Amino acid sequence: MIAQQVHFCPCCRTPLSQEQRFGRLRPISPACGWVFFPDPQVAAAAVLTNQAGEVLLVPRANEPHRGCWRLPE
Ligand SMILES: [Zn+2]
């Protein structure tokens, strides 16, 4: 998605507004707080499990979603 093409929140379909977030003006949903990031980075991940089949997750250190669970890098 390109920022100029994003007009509605993909989560709640509310029209987006421009607000200062994470150091720059970004399209955000005033209803649910979803933030559009125009330049996602390519990434790879591996899922680590123990012998019981439990998945290793770690808490995010940074915003957005600080403290939410994610895969380790
Ligand atoms: Zn929304």
mmCIF file with all atom_site columns, N, CA and C and ligand atoms in Angstrom:
data_model
loop_
_atom_site.group_PDB
_atom_site.id
_atom_site.type_symbol
_atom_site.label_atom_id
_atom_site.label_alt_id
_atom_site.label_comp_id
_atom_site.label_asym_id
_atom_site.label_entity_id
_atom_site.label_seq_id
_atom_site.pdbx_PDB_ins_code
_atom_site.Cartn_x
_atom_site.Cartn_y
_atom_site.Cartn_z
_atom_site.occupancy
_atom_site.B_iso_or_equiv
_atom_site.pdbx_formal_charge
_atom_site.auth_seq_id
_atom_site.auth_comp_id
_atom_site.auth_asym_id
_atom_site.auth_atom_id
_atom_site.pdbx_PDB_model_num
ATOM   1   N  N  . MET A 1 1  ? 0.838   -1.184  0.000  1.00 0.00 ? 1  MET A N  1
ATOM   2   C  CA . MET A 1 1  ? 0.000   0.000   0.000  1.00 0.00 ? 1  MET A CA 1
ATOM   3   C  C  . MET A 1 1  ? 0.882   1.247   0.000  1.00 0.00 ? 1  MET A C  1
ATOM   4   N  N  . ILE A 1 2  ? 0.478   2.227   -0.762 1.00 0.00 ? 2  ILE A N  1
ATOM   5   C  CA . ILE A 1 2  ? 1.147   3.517   -0.791 1.00 0.00 ? 2  ILE A CA 1
ATOM   6   C  C  . ILE A 1 2  ? 0.307   4.494   0.006  1.00 0.00 ? 2  ILE A C  1
ATOM   7   N  N  . ALA A 1 3  ? 0.958   5.371   0.802  1.00 0.00 ? 3  ALA A N  1
ATOM   8   C  CA . ALA A 1 3  ? 0.252   6.260   1.722  1.00 0.00 ? 3  ALA A CA 1
ATOM   9   C  C  . ALA A 1 3  ? -0.840  7.064   1.031  1.00 0.00 ? 3  ALA A C  1
ATOM   10  N  N  . GLN A 1 4  ? -0.618  7.529   -0.201 1.00 0.00 ? 4  GLN A N  1
ATOM   11  C  CA . GLN A 1 4  ? -1.607  8.337   -0.903 1.00 0.00 ? 4  GLN A CA 1
ATOM   12  C  C  . GLN A 1 4  ? -2.826  7.512   -1.294 1.00 0.00 ? 4  GLN A C  1
ATOM   13  N  N  . GLN A 1 5  ? -2.703  6.179   -1.324 1.00 0.00 ? 5  GLN A N  1
ATOM   14  C  CA . GLN A 1 5  ? -3.805  5.318   -1.726 1.00 0.00 ? 5  GLN A CA 1
ATOM   15  C  C  . GLN A 1 5  ? -4.609  4.816   -0.529 1.00 0.00 ? 5  GLN A C  1
ATOM   16  N  N  . VAL A 1 6  ? -4.151  5.067   0.672  1.00 0.00 ? 6  VAL A N  1
ATOM   17  C  CA . VAL A 1 6  ? -4.812  4.551   1.862  1.00 0.00 ? 6  VAL A CA 1
ATOM   18  C  C  . VAL A 1 6  ? -5.745  5.612   2.406  1.00 0.00 ? 6  VAL A C  1
ATOM   19  N  N  . HIS A 1 7  ? -7.037  5.346   2.367  1.00 0.00 ? 7  HIS A N  1
ATOM   20  C  CA . HIS A 1 7  ? -8.018  6.323   2.830  1.00 0.00 ? 7  HIS A CA 1
ATOM   21  C  C  . HIS A 1 7  ? -8.865  5.795   3.992  1.00 0.00 ? 7  HIS A C  1
ATOM   22  N  N  . PHE A 1 8  ? -8.928  4.461   4.133  1.00 0.00 ? 8  PHE A N  1
ATOM   23  C  CA . PHE A 1 8  ? -9.769  3.863   5.168  1.00 0.00 ? 8  PHE A CA 1
ATOM   24  C  C  . PHE A 1 8  ? -8.972  2.829   5.957  1.00 0.00 ? 8  PHE A C  1
ATOM   25  N  N  . CYS A 1 9  ? -9.311  2.689   7.226  1.00 0.00 ? 9  CYS A N  1
ATOM   26  C  CA . CYS A 1 9  ? -8.653  1.713   8.085  1.00 0.00 ? 9  CYS A CA 1
ATOM   27  C  C  . CYS A 1 9  ? -9.029  0.293   7.634  1.00 0.00 ? 9  CYS A C  1
ATOM   28  N  N  . PRO A 1 10 ? -8.040  -0.596  7.428  1.00 0.00 ? 10 PRO A N  1
ATOM   29  C  CA . PRO A 1 10 ? -8.350  -1.965  7.037  1.00 0.00 ? 10 PRO A CA 1
ATOM   30  C  C  . PRO A 1 10 ? -8.944  -2.787  8.188  1.00 0.00 ? 10 PRO A C  1
ATOM   31  N  N  . CYS A 1 11 ? -8.855  -2.279  9.419  1.00 0.00 ? 11 CYS A N  1
ATOM   32  C  CA . CYS A 1 11 ? -9.398  -3.000  10.571 1.00 0.00 ? 11 CYS A CA 1
ATOM   33  C  C  . CYS A 1 11 ? -10.861 -2.647  10.837 1.00 0.00 ? 11 CYS A C  1
ATOM   34  N  N  . CYS A 1 12 ? -11.191 -1.339  10.793 1.00 0.00 ? 12 CYS A N  1
ATOM   35  C  CA . CYS A 1 12 ? -12.543 -0.917  11.180 1.00 0.00 ? 12 CYS A CA 1
ATOM   36  C  C  . CYS A 1 12 ? -13.241 -0.079  10.108 1.00 0.00 ? 12 CYS A C  1
ATOM   37  N  N  . ARG A 1 13 ? -12.566 0.186   8.975  1.00 0.00 ? 13 ARG A N  1
ATOM   38  C  CA . ARG A 1 13 ? -13.126 0.902   7.820  1.00 0.00 ? 13 ARG A CA 1
ATOM   39  C  C  . ARG A 1 13 ? -13.426 2.382   8.089  1.00 0.00 ? 13 ARG A C  1
ATOM   40  N  N  . THR A 1 14 ? -12.889 2.928   9.181  1.00 0.00 ? 14 THR A N  1
ATOM   41  C  CA . THR A 1 14 ? -13.050 4.349   9.480  1.00 0.00 ? 14 THR A CA 1
ATOM   42  C  C  . THR A 1 14 ? -12.151 5.165   8.557  1.00 0.00 ? 14 THR A C  1
ATOM   43  N  N  . PRO A 1 15 ? -12.611 6.340   8.041  1.00 0.00 ? 15 PRO A N  1
ATOM   44  C  CA . PRO A 1 15 ? -11.711 7.198   7.270  1.00 0.00 ? 15 PRO A CA 1
ATOM   45  C  C  . PRO A 1 15 ? -10.492 7.590   8.107  1.00 0.00 ? 15 PRO A C  1
ATOM   46  N  N  . LEU A 1 16 ? -9.312  7.552   7.476  1.00 0.00 ? 16 LEU A N  1
ATOM   47  C  CA . LEU A 1 16 ? -8.070  7.844   8.186  1.00 0.00 ? 16 LEU A CA 1
ATOM   48  C  C  . LEU A 1 16 ? -7.850  9.333   8.294  1.00 0.00 ? 16 LEU A C  1
ATOM   49  N  N  . SER A 1 17 ? -7.111  9.739   9.327  1.00 0.00 ? 17 SER A N  1
ATOM   50  C  CA . SER A 1 17 ? -6.693  11.124  9.474  1.00 0.00 ? 17 SER A CA 1
ATOM   51  C  C  . SER A 1 17 ? -5.171  11.139  9.583  1.00 0.00 ? 17 SER A C  1
ATOM   52  N  N  . GLN A 1 18 ? -4.571  12.300  9.369  1.00 0.00 ? 18 GLN A N  1
ATOM   53  C  CA . GLN A 1 18 ? -3.124  12.443  9.464  1.00 0.00 ? 18 GLN A CA 1
ATOM   54  C  C  . GLN A 1 18 ? -2.783  12.965  10.853 1.00 0.00 ? 18 GLN A C  1
ATOM   55  N  N  . GLU A 1 19 ? -1.932  12.239  11.568 1.00 0.00 ? 19 GLU A N  1
ATOM   56  C  CA . GLU A 1 19 ? -1.497  12.671  12.888 1.00 0.00 ? 19 GLU A CA 1
ATOM   57  C  C  . GLU A 1 19 ? -0.011  12.371  13.061 1.00 0.00 ? 19 GLU A C  1
ATOM   58  N  N  . GLN A 1 20 ? 0.616   13.128  13.938 1.00 0.00 ? 20 GLN A N  1
ATOM   59  C  CA . GLN A 1 20 ? 2.028   12.929  14.244 1.00 0.00 ? 20 GLN A CA 1
ATOM   60  C  C  . GLN A 1 20 ? 2.175   11.676  15.097 1.00 0.00 ? 20 GLN A C  1
ATOM   61  N  N  . ARG A 1 21 ? 2.840   10.662  14.578 1.00 0.00 ? 21 ARG A N  1
ATOM   62  C  CA . ARG A 1 21 ? 3.088   9.416   15.299 1.00 0.00 ? 21 ARG A CA 1
ATOM   63  C  C  . ARG A 1 21 ? 4.472   8.895   14.965 1.00 0.00 ? 21 ARG A C  1
ATOM   64  N  N  . PHE A 1 22 ? 5.210   8.483   15.969 1.00 0.00 ? 22 PHE A N  1
ATOM   65  C  CA . PHE A 1 22 ? 6.522   7.872   15.794 1.00 0.00 ? 22 PHE A CA 1
ATOM   66  C  C  . PHE A 1 22 ? 7.441   8.745   14.955 1.00 0.00 ? 22 PHE A C  1
ATOM   67  N  N  . GLY A 1 23 ? 7.416   10.062  15.213 1.00 0.00 ? 23 GLY A N  1
ATOM   68  C  CA . GLY A 1 23 ? 8.360   10.973  14.601 1.00 0.00 ? 23 GLY A CA 1
ATOM   69  C  C  . GLY A 1 23 ? 7.992   11.552  13.259 1.00 0.00 ? 23 GLY A C  1
ATOM   70  N  N  . ARG A 1 24 ? 6.813   11.244  12.721 1.00 0.00 ? 24 ARG A N  1
ATOM   71  C  CA . ARG A 1 24 ? 6.396   11.840  11.453 1.00 0.00 ? 24 ARG A CA 1
ATOM   72  C  C  . ARG A 1 24 ? 4.884   11.803  11.308 1.00 0.00 ? 24 ARG A C  1
ATOM   73  N  N  . LEU A 1 25 ? 4.372   12.549  10.329 1.00 0.00 ? 25 LEU A N  1
ATOM   74  C  CA . LEU A 1 25 ? 2.945   12.567  10.048 1.00 0.00 ? 25 LEU A CA 1
ATOM   75  C  C  . LEU A 1 25 ? 2.565   11.267  9.346  1.00 0.00 ? 25 LEU A C  1
ATOM   76  N  N  . ARG A 1 26 ? 1.575   10.541  9.913  1.00 0.00 ? 26 ARG A N  1
ATOM   77  C  CA . ARG A 1 26 ? 1.174   9.243   9.354  1.00 0.00 ? 26 ARG A CA 1
ATOM   78  C  C  . ARG A 1 26 ? -0.345  9.143   9.321  1.00 0.00 ? 26 ARG A C  1
ATOM   79  N  N  . PRO A 1 27 ? -0.872  8.375   8.343  1.00 0.00 ? 27 PRO A N  1
ATOM   80  C  CA . PRO A 1 27 ? -2.313  8.088   8.347  1.00 0.00 ? 27 PRO A CA 1
ATOM   81  C  C  . PRO A 1 27 ? -2.642  7.179   9.533  1.00 0.00 ? 27 PRO A C  1
ATOM   82  N  N  . ILE A 1 28 ? -3.637  7.569   10.334 1.00 0.00 ? 28 ILE A N  1
ATOM   83  C  CA . ILE A 1 28 ? -4.053  6.736   11.466 1.00 0.00 ? 28 ILE A CA 1
ATOM   84  C  C  . ILE A 1 28 ? -5.577  6.656   11.504 1.00 0.00 ? 28 ILE A C  1
ATOM   85  N  N  . SER A 1 29 ? -6.060  5.615   12.123 1.00 0.00 ? 29 SER A N  1
ATOM   86  C  CA . SER A 1 29 ? -7.500  5.462   12.337 1.00 0.00 ? 29 SER A CA 1
ATOM   87  C  C  . SER A 1 29 ? -7.852  6.117   13.662 1.00 0.00 ? 29 SER A C  1
ATOM   88  N  N  . PRO A 1 30 ? -8.691  7.159   13.646 1.00 0.00 ? 30 PRO A N  1
ATOM   89  C  CA . PRO A 1 30 ? -9.080  7.775   14.916 1.00 0.00 ? 30 PRO A CA 1
ATOM   90  C  C  . PRO A 1 30 ? -9.976  6.864   15.752 1.00 0.00 ? 30 PRO A C  1
ATOM   91  N  N  . ALA A 1 31 ? -10.552 5.830   15.136 1.00 0.00 ? 31 ALA A N  1
ATOM   92  C  CA . ALA A 1 31 ? -11.449 4.940   15.876 1.00 0.00 ? 31 ALA A CA 1
ATOM   93  C  C  . ALA A 1 31 ? -10.705 3.853   16.636 1.00 0.00 ? 31 ALA A C  1
ATOM   94  N  N  . CYS A 1 32 ? -9.718  3.209   15.994 1.00 0.00 ? 32 CYS A N  1
ATOM   95  C  CA . CYS A 1 32 ? -9.070  2.071   16.648 1.00 0.00 ? 32 CYS A CA 1
ATOM   96  C  C  . CYS A 1 32 ? -7.579  2.279   16.877 1.00 0.00 ? 32 CYS A C  1
ATOM   97  N  N  . GLY A 1 33 ? -6.994  3.358   16.327 1.00 0.00 ? 33 GLY A N  1
ATOM   98  C  CA . GLY A 1 33 ? -5.590  3.642   16.551 1.00 0.00 ? 33 GLY A CA 1
ATOM   99  C  C  . GLY A 1 33 ? -4.637  2.966   15.576 1.00 0.00 ? 33 GLY A C  1
ATOM   100 N  N  . TRP A 1 34 ? -5.152  2.262   14.570 1.00 0.00 ? 34 TRP A N  1
ATOM   101 C  CA . TRP A 1 34 ? -4.289  1.619   13.578 1.00 0.00 ? 34 TRP A CA 1
ATOM   102 C  C  . TRP A 1 34 ? -3.441  2.682   12.888 1.00 0.00 ? 34 TRP A C  1
ATOM   103 N  N  . VAL A 1 35 ? -2.152  2.391   12.705 1.00 0.00 ? 35 VAL A N  1
ATOM   104 C  CA . VAL A 1 35 ? -1.216  3.325   12.080 1.00 0.00 ? 35 VAL A CA 1
ATOM   105 C  C  . VAL A 1 35 ? -0.693  2.722   10.792 1.00 0.00 ? 35 VAL A C  1
ATOM   106 N  N  . PHE A 1 36 ? -0.706  3.505   9.717  1.00 0.00 ? 36 PHE A N  1
ATOM   107 C  CA . PHE A 1 36 ? -0.157  3.049   8.442  1.00 0.00 ? 36 PHE A CA 1
ATOM   108 C  C  . PHE A 1 36 ? 1.329   3.377   8.383  1.00 0.00 ? 36 PHE A C  1
ATOM   109 N  N  . PHE A 1 37 ? 2.163   2.345   8.121  1.00 0.00 ? 37 PHE A N  1
ATOM   110 C  CA . PHE A 1 37 ? 3.598   2.516   7.936  1.00 0.00 ? 37 PHE A CA 1
ATOM   111 C  C  . PHE A 1 37 ? 3.893   2.290   6.457  1.00 0.00 ? 37 PHE A C  1
ATOM   112 N  N  . PRO A 1 38 ? 4.275   3.342   5.715  1.00 0.00 ? 38 PRO A N  1
ATOM   113 C  CA . PRO A 1 38 ? 4.364   3.248   4.259  1.00 0.00 ? 38 PRO A CA 1
ATOM   114 C  C  . PRO A 1 38 ? 5.526   2.427   3.723  1.00 0.00 ? 38 PRO A C  1
ATOM   115 N  N  . ASP A 1 39 ? 6.539   2.168   4.487  1.00 0.00 ? 39 ASP A N  1
ATOM   116 C  CA . ASP A 1 39 ? 7.687   1.445   3.938  1.00 0.00 ? 39 ASP A CA 1
ATOM   117 C  C  . ASP A 1 39 ? 8.055   0.245   4.793  1.00 0.00 ? 39 ASP A C  1
ATOM   118 N  N  . PRO A 1 40 ? 7.245   -0.813  4.743  1.00 0.00 ? 40 PRO A N  1
ATOM   119 C  CA . PRO A 1 40 ? 7.560   -1.996  5.548  1.00 0.00 ? 40 PRO A CA 1
ATOM   120 C  C  . PRO A 1 40 ? 8.887   -2.611  5.102  1.00 0.00 ? 40 PRO A C  1
ATOM   121 N  N  . GLN A 1 41 ? 9.627   -3.137  6.042  1.00 0.00 ? 41 GLN A N  1
ATOM   122 C  CA . GLN A 1 41 ? 10.912  -3.750  5.755  1.00 0.00 ? 41 GLN A CA 1
ATOM   123 C  C  . GLN A 1 41 ? 10.738  -5.249  5.533  1.00 0.00 ? 41 GLN A C  1
ATOM   124 N  N  . VAL A 1 42 ? 11.532  -5.776  4.621  1.00 0.00 ? 42 VAL A N  1
ATOM   125 C  CA . VAL A 1 42 ? 11.523  -7.214  4.379  1.00 0.00 ? 42 VAL A CA 1
ATOM   126 C  C  . VAL A 1 42 ? 12.193  -7.890  5.570  1.00 0.00 ? 42 VAL A C  1
ATOM   127 N  N  . ALA A 1 43 ? 11.612  -8.985  6.037  1.00 0.00 ? 43 ALA A N  1
ATOM   128 C  CA . ALA A 1 43 ? 12.158  -9.676  7.196  1.00 0.00 ? 43 ALA A CA 1
ATOM   129 C  C  . ALA A 1 43 ? 11.950  -11.178 7.046  1.00 0.00 ? 43 ALA A C  1
ATOM   130 N  N  . ALA A 1 44 ? 12.699  -11.920 7.807  1.00 0.00 ? 44 ALA A N  1
ATOM   131 C  CA . ALA A 1 44 ? 12.541  -13.370 7.859  1.00 0.00 ? 44 ALA A CA 1
ATOM   132 C  C  . ALA A 1 44 ? 12.497  -13.777 9.323  1.00 0.00 ? 44 ALA A C  1
ATOM   133 N  N  . ALA A 1 45 ? 11.828  -14.875 9.612  1.00 0.00 ? 45 ALA A N  1
ATOM   134 C  CA . ALA A 1 45 ? 11.729  -15.335 10.990 1.00 0.00 ? 45 ALA A CA 1
ATOM   135 C  C  . ALA A 1 45 ? 11.722  -16.856 11.006 1.00 0.00 ? 45 ALA A C  1
ATOM   136 N  N  . ALA A 1 46 ? 12.095  -17.411 12.131 1.00 0.00 ? 46 ALA A N  1
ATOM   137 C  CA . ALA A 1 46 ? 12.028  -18.850 12.336 1.00 0.00 ? 46 ALA A CA 1
ATOM   138 C  C  . ALA A 1 46 ? 11.209  -19.093 13.603 1.00 0.00 ? 46 ALA A C  1
ATOM   139 N  N  . VAL A 1 47 ? 10.467  -20.153 13.618 1.00 0.00 ? 47 VAL A N  1
ATOM   140 C  CA . VAL A 1 47 ? 9.675   -20.505 14.792 1.00 0.00 ? 47 VAL A CA 1
ATOM   141 C  C  . VAL A 1 47 ? 10.440  -21.567 15.573 1.00 0.00 ? 47 VAL A C  1
ATOM   142 N  N  . LEU A 1 48 ? 10.795  -21.229 16.817 1.00 0.00 ? 48 LEU A N  1
ATOM   143 C  CA . LEU A 1 48 ? 11.521  -22.159 17.680 1.00 0.00 ? 48 LEU A CA 1
ATOM   144 C  C  . LEU A 1 48 ? 10.539  -22.827 18.627 1.00 0.00 ? 48 LEU A C  1
ATOM   145 N  N  . THR A 1 49 ? 10.625  -24.154 18.704 1.00 0.00 ? 49 THR A N  1
ATOM   146 C  CA . THR A 1 49 ? 9.755   -24.901 19.614 1.00 0.00 ? 49 THR A CA 1
ATOM   147 C  C  . THR A 1 49 ? 10.608  -25.798 20.499 1.00 0.00 ? 49 THR A C  1
ATOM   148 N  N  . ASN A 1 50 ? 10.081  -26.129 21.663 1.00 0.00 ? 50 ASN A N  1
ATOM   149 C  CA . ASN A 1 50 ? 10.760  -27.104 22.520 1.00 0.00 ? 50 ASN A CA 1
ATOM   150 C  C  . ASN A 1 50 ? 10.146  -28.482 22.266 1.00 0.00 ? 50 ASN A C  1
ATOM   151 N  N  . GLN A 1 51 ? 10.568  -29.478 23.032 1.00 0.00 ? 51 GLN A N  1
ATOM   152 C  CA . GLN A 1 51 ? 10.106  -30.851 22.791 1.00 0.00 ? 51 GLN A CA 1
ATOM   153 C  C  . GLN A 1 51 ? 8.622   -31.016 23.083 1.00 0.00 ? 51 GLN A C  1
ATOM   154 N  N  . ALA A 1 52 ? 8.049   -30.116 23.853 1.00 0.00 ? 52 ALA A N  1
ATOM   155 C  CA . ALA A 1 52 ? 6.617   -30.173 24.142 1.00 0.00 ? 52 ALA A CA 1
ATOM   156 C  C  . ALA A 1 52 ? 5.793   -29.479 23.058 1.00 0.00 ? 52 ALA A C  1
ATOM   157 N  N  . GLY A 1 53 ? 6.469   -28.872 22.060 1.00 0.00 ? 53 GLY A N  1
ATOM   158 C  CA . GLY A 1 53 ? 5.761   -28.187 20.993 1.00 0.00 ? 53 GLY A CA 1
ATOM   159 C  C  . GLY A 1 53 ? 5.401   -26.758 21.323 1.00 0.00 ? 53 GLY A C  1
ATOM   160 N  N  . GLU A 1 54 ? 5.937   -26.216 22.409 1.00 0.00 ? 54 GLU A N  1
ATOM   161 C  CA . GLU A 1 54 ? 5.667   -24.833 22.790 1.00 0.00 ? 54 GLU A CA 1
ATOM   162 C  C  . GLU A 1 54 ? 6.535   -23.893 21.966 1.00 0.00 ? 54 GLU A C  1
ATOM   163 N  N  . VAL A 1 55 ? 5.964   -22.769 21.544 1.00 0.00 ? 55 VAL A N  1
ATOM   164 C  CA . VAL A 1 55 ? 6.657   -21.800 20.694 1.00 0.00 ? 55 VAL A CA 1
ATOM   165 C  C  . VAL A 1 55 ? 7.352   -20.759 21.562 1.00 0.00 ? 55 VAL A C  1
ATOM   166 N  N  . LEU A 1 56 ? 8.617   -20.440 21.226 1.00 0.00 ? 56 LEU A N  1
ATOM   167 C  CA . LEU A 1 56 ? 9.355   -19.408 21.948 1.00 0.00 ? 56 LEU A CA 1
ATOM   168 C  C  . LEU A 1 56 ? 8.935   -18.037 21.431 1.00 0.00 ? 56 LEU A C  1
ATOM   169 N  N  . LEU A 1 57 ? 8.429   -17.180 22.308 1.00 0.00 ? 57 LEU A N  1
ATOM   170 C  CA . LEU A 1 57 ? 8.059   -15.803 22.005 1.00 0.00 ? 57 LEU A CA 1
ATOM   171 C  C  . LEU A 1 57 ? 8.765   -14.879 22.992 1.00 0.00 ? 57 LEU A C  1
ATOM   172 N  N  . VAL A 1 58 ? 9.001   -13.653 22.580 1.00 0.00 ? 58 VAL A N  1
ATOM   173 C  CA . VAL A 1 58 ? 9.612   -12.645 23.456 1.00 0.00 ? 58 VAL A CA 1
ATOM   174 C  C  . VAL A 1 58 ? 8.760   -11.382 23.400 1.00 0.00 ? 58 VAL A C  1
ATOM   175 N  N  . PRO A 1 59 ? 8.798   -10.547 24.457 1.00 0.00 ? 59 PRO A N  1
ATOM   176 C  CA . PRO A 1 59 ? 8.012   -9.307  24.419 1.00 0.00 ? 59 PRO A CA 1
ATOM   177 C  C  . PRO A 1 59 ? 8.698   -8.245  23.565 1.00 0.00 ? 59 PRO A C  1
ATOM   178 N  N  . ARG A 1 60 ? 7.886   -7.458  22.837 1.00 0.00 ? 60 ARG A N  1
ATOM   179 C  CA . ARG A 1 60 ? 8.425   -6.352  22.049 1.00 0.00 ? 60 ARG A CA 1
ATOM   180 C  C  . ARG A 1 60 ? 9.011   -5.303  22.997 1.00 0.00 ? 60 ARG A C  1
ATOM   181 N  N  . ALA A 1 61 ? 10.163  -4.738  22.596 1.00 0.00 ? 61 ALA A N  1
ATOM   182 C  CA . ALA A 1 61 ? 10.810  -3.722  23.410 1.00 0.00 ? 61 ALA A CA 1
ATOM   183 C  C  . ALA A 1 61 ? 10.397  -2.311  23.004 1.00 0.00 ? 61 ALA A C  1
ATOM   184 N  N  . ASN A 1 62 ? 9.876   -2.134  21.785 1.00 0.00 ? 62 ASN A N  1
ATOM   185 C  CA . ASN A 1 62 ? 9.598   -0.797  21.259 1.00 0.00 ? 62 ASN A CA 1
ATOM   186 C  C  . ASN A 1 62 ? 8.154   -0.647  20.819 1.00 0.00 ? 62 ASN A C  1
ATOM   187 N  N  . GLU A 1 63 ? 7.738   0.624   20.726 1.00 0.00 ? 63 GLU A N  1
ATOM   188 C  CA . GLU A 1 63 ? 6.422   0.944   20.176 1.00 0.00 ? 63 GLU A CA 1
ATOM   189 C  C  . GLU A 1 63 ? 6.456   0.782   18.675 1.00 0.00 ? 63 GLU A C  1
ATOM   190 N  N  . PRO A 1 64 ? 5.395   0.479   17.969 1.00 0.00 ? 64 PRO A N  1
ATOM   191 C  CA . PRO A 1 64 ? 4.086   0.239   18.560 1.00 0.00 ? 64 PRO A CA 1
ATOM   192 C  C  . PRO A 1 64 ? 3.991   -1.163  19.180 1.00 0.00 ? 64 PRO A C  1
ATOM   193 N  N  . HIS A 1 65 ? 3.047   -1.323  20.049 1.00 0.00 ? 65 HIS A N  1
ATOM   194 C  CA . HIS A 1 65 ? 2.740   -2.600  20.689 1.00 0.00 ? 65 HIS A CA 1
ATOM   195 C  C  . HIS A 1 65 ? 3.840   -3.079  21.632 1.00 0.00 ? 65 HIS A C  1
ATOM   196 N  N  . ARG A 1 66 ? 4.513   -2.147  22.319 1.00 0.00 ? 66 ARG A N  1
ATOM   197 C  CA . ARG A 1 66 ? 5.521   -2.520  23.318 1.00 0.00 ? 66 ARG A CA 1
ATOM   198 C  C  . ARG A 1 66 ? 4.906   -3.494  24.319 1.00 0.00 ? 66 ARG A C  1
ATOM   199 N  N  . GLY A 1 67 ? 5.632   -4.573  24.621 1.00 0.00 ? 67 GLY A N  1
ATOM   200 C  CA . GLY A 1 67 ? 5.177   -5.562  25.586 1.00 0.00 ? 67 GLY A CA 1
ATOM   201 C  C  . GLY A 1 67 ? 4.361   -6.690  24.986 1.00 0.00 ? 67 GLY A C  1
ATOM   202 N  N  . CYS A 1 68 ? 3.896   -6.530  23.729 1.00 0.00 ? 68 CYS A N  1
ATOM   203 C  CA . CYS A 1 68 ? 3.170   -7.627  23.072 1.00 0.00 ? 68 CYS A CA 1
ATOM   204 C  C  . CYS A 1 68 ? 4.163   -8.715  22.681 1.00 0.00 ? 68 CYS A C  1
ATOM   205 N  N  . TRP A 1 69 ? 3.692   -9.925  22.552 1.00 0.00 ? 69 TRP A N  1
ATOM   206 C  CA . TRP A 1 69 ? 4.553   -11.055 22.206 1.00 0.00 ? 69 TRP A CA 1
ATOM   207 C  C  . TRP A 1 69 ? 4.893   -11.065 20.731 1.00 0.00 ? 69 TRP A C  1
ATOM   208 N  N  . ARG A 1 70 ? 6.143   -11.449 20.412 1.00 0.00 ? 70 ARG A N  1
ATOM   209 C  CA . ARG A 1 70 ? 6.596   -11.552 19.027 1.00 0.00 ? 70 ARG A CA 1
ATOM   210 C  C  . ARG A 1 70 ? 7.617   -12.674 18.925 1.00 0.00 ? 70 ARG A C  1
ATOM   211 N  N  . LEU A 1 71 ? 7.966   -13.038 17.693 1.00 0.00 ? 71 LEU A N  1
ATOM   212 C  CA . LEU A 1 71 ? 9.016   -14.028 17.474 1.00 0.00 ? 71 LEU A CA 1
ATOM   213 C  C  . LEU A 1 71 ? 10.361  -13.383 17.750 1.00 0.00 ? 71 LEU A C  1
ATOM   214 N  N  . PRO A 1 72 ? 11.338  -14.113 18.285 1.00 0.00 ? 72 PRO A N  1
ATOM   215 C  CA . PRO A 1 72 ? 12.665  -13.537 18.532 1.00 0.00 ? 72 PRO A CA 1
ATOM   216 C  C  . PRO A 1 72 ? 13.399  -13.294 17.228 1.00 0.00 ? 72 PRO A C  1
ATOM   217 N  N  . GLU A 1 73 ? 14.303  -12.293 17.225 1.00 0.00 ? 73 GLU A N  1
ATOM   218 C  CA . GLU A 1 73 ? 15.123  -11.985 16.050 1.00 0.00 ? 73 GLU A CA 1
ATOM   219 C  C  . GLU A 1 73 ? 16.455  -12.666 16.171 1.00 0.00 ? 73 GLU A C  1
HETATM 220 ZN ZN . ZN  B 2 .  ? -9.501  1.143   12.533 1.00 0.00 ? 1  ZN  B ZN 1
#
